mmCIF file of C-alpha atoms and ligand atoms in Angstrom:
data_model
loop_
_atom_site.group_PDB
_atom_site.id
_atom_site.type_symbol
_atom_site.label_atom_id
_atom_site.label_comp_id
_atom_site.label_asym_id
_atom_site.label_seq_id
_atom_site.Cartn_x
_atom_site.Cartn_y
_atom_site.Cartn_z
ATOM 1 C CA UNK A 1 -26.655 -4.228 -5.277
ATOM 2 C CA UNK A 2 -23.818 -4.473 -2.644
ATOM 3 C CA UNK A 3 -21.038 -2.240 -3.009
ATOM 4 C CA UNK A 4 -17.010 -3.503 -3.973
ATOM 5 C CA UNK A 5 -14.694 -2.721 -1.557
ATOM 6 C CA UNK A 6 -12.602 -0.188 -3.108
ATOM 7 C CA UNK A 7 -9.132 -2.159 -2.274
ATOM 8 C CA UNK A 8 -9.450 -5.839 -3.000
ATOM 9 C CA UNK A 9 -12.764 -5.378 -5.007
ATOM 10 C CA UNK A 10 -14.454 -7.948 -3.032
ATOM 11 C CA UNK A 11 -17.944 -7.531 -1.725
ATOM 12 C CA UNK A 12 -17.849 -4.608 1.329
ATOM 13 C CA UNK A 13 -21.363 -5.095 2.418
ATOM 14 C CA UNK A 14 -23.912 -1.965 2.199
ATOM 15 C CA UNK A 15 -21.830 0.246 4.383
ATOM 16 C CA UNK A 16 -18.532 1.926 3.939
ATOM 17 C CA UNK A 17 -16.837 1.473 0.535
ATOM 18 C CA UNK A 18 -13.844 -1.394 2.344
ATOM 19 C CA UNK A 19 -14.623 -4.606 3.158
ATOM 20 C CA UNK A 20 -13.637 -6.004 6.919
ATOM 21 C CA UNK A 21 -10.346 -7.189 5.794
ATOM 22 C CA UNK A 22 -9.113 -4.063 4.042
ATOM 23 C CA UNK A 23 -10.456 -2.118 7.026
ATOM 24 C CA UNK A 24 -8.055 -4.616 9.466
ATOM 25 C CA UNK A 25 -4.985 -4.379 7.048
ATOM 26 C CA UNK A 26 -5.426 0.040 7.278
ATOM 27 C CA UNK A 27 -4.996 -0.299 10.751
ATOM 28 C CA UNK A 28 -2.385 -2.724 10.179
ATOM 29 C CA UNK A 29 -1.121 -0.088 8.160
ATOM 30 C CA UNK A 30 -1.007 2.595 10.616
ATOM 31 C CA UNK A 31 0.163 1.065 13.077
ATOM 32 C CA UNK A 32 3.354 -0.340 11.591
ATOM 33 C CA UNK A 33 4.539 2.433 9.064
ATOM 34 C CA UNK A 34 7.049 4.704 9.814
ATOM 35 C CA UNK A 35 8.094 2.019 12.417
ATOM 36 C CA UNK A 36 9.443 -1.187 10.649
ATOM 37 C CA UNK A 37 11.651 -2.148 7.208
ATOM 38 C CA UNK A 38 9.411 -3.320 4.352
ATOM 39 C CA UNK A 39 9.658 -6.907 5.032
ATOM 40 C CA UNK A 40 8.287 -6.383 9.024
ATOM 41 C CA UNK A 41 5.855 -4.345 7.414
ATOM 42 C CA UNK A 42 5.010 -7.439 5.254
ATOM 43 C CA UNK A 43 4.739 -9.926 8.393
ATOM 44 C CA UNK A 44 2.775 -7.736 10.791
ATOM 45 C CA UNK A 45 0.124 -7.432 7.511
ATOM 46 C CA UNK A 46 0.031 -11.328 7.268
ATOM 47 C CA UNK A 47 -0.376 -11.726 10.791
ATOM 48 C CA UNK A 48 -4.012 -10.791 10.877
ATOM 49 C CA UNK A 49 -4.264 -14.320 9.478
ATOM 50 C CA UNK A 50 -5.707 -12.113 5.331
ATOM 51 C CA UNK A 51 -5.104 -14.210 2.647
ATOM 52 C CA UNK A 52 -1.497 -13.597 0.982
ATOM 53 C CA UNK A 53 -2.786 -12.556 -2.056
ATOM 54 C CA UNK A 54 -5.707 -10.720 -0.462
ATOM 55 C CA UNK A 55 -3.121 -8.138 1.510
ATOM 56 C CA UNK A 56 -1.071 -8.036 -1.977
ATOM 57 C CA UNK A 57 -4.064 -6.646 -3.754
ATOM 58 C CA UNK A 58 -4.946 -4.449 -0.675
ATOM 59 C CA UNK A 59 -1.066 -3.013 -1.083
ATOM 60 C CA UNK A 60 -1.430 -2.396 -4.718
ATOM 61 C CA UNK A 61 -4.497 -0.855 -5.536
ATOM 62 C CA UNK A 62 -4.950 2.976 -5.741
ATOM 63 C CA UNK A 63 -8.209 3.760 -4.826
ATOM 64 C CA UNK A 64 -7.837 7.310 -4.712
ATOM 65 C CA UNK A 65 -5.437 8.406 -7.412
ATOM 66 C CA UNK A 66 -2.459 9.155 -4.683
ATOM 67 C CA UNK A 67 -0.338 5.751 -5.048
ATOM 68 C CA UNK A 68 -0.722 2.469 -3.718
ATOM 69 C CA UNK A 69 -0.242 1.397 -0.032
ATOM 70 C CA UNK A 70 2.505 -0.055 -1.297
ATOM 71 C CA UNK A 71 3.912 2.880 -3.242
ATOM 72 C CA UNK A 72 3.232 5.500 -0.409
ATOM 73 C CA UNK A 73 5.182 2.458 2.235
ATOM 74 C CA UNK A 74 7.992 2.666 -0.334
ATOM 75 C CA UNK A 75 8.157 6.334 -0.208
ATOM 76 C CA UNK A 76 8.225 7.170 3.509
ATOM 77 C CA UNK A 77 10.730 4.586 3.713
ATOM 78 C CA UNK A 78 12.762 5.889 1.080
ATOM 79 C CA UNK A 79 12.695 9.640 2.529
ATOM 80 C CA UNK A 80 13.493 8.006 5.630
ATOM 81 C CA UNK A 81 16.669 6.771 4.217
ATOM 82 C CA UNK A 82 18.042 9.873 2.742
ATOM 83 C CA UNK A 83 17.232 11.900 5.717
ATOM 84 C CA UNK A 84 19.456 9.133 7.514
ATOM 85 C CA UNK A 85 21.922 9.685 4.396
ATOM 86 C CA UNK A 86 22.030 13.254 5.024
ATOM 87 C CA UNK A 87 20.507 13.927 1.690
ATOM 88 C CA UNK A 88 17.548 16.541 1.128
ATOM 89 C CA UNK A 89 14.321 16.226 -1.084
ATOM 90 C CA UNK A 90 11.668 13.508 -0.069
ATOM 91 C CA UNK A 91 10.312 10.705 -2.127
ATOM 92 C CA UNK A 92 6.831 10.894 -2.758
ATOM 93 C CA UNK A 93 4.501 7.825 -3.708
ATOM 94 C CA UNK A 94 4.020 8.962 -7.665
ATOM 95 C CA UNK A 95 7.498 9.345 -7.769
ATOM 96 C CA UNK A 96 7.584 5.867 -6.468
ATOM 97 C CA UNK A 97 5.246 4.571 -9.359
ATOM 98 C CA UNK A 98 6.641 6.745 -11.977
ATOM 99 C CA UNK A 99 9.990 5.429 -11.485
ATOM 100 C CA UNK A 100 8.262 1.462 -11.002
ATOM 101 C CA UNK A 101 6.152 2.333 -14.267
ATOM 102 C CA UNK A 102 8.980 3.282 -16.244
ATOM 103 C CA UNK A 103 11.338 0.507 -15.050
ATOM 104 C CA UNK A 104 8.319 -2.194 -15.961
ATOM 105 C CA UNK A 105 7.771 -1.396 -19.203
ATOM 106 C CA UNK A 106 9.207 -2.396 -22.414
ATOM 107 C CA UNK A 107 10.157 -0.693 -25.070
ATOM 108 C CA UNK A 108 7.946 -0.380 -27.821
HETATM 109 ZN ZN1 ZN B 201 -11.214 -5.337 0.744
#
C-alpha cells in the first residue's frame, strides 16, 4: 500500500496525500509569495536543504487541476507587475500555462 505524495510522487507515508518535503516546501511557499522576485522565491525553497530537482518537481506538478506552484508564483507576480504598470486585468495561473503550453509546442 502506501500512498504517493501527490507533488513529487514519492512515497507520503499512510497519512496525508504529501510527503514531509512537499509539506516543508508549501510552507516555504506561503511564506515567501507575494513577498520576493522569482529567483528569491527559488533560494528561500532550496534553503530547506530539498533536493534541487525534488523542489522542481514540487513547483511543477498540478495536483489539483488549478496550475502548478510554479504557474500560480508566475501569475501573482505577473498581476503584481501590471498593477505596478498601472495596467488592469490580472494574470491567472491557466493563463500562465496556456500561454507556456502554446509557446512549447511545435508545430505539427
Ligand atoms: Zn512530495
Amino acid at each position: 500500500m502506501g500512498k504517493k505524495c501527490i507533488y513529487c510522487r514519492a512515497r507520503a507515508g499512510i497519512f496525508g496525500r504529501v510527503c514531509a518535503d512537499c509539506k516543508k516546501l508549501l510552507g516555504r511557499v506561503q511564506d515567501l509569495r507575494g513577498k520576493v522576485s522569482f529567483g528569491q522565491f527559488l533560494d528561500g525553497l532550496e534553503q530547506t536543504g530539498i533536493d534541487k530537482e525534488k523542489i522542481l518537481r514540487f513547483l511543477q506538478a498540478d495536483p489539483d487541476g488549478r496550475g502548478s506552484i510554479q504557474d500560480q508564483v508566475t501569475a501573482e507576480m505577473t498581476t503584481e507587475l501590471m498593477q505596478v504598470m498601472g495596467m488592469s486585468g490580472r494574470q491567472t495561473a491557466q493563463e500562465v500555462k496556456r500561454i507556456r503550453d502554446s509557446v512549447g509546442k511545435e508545430p505539427e
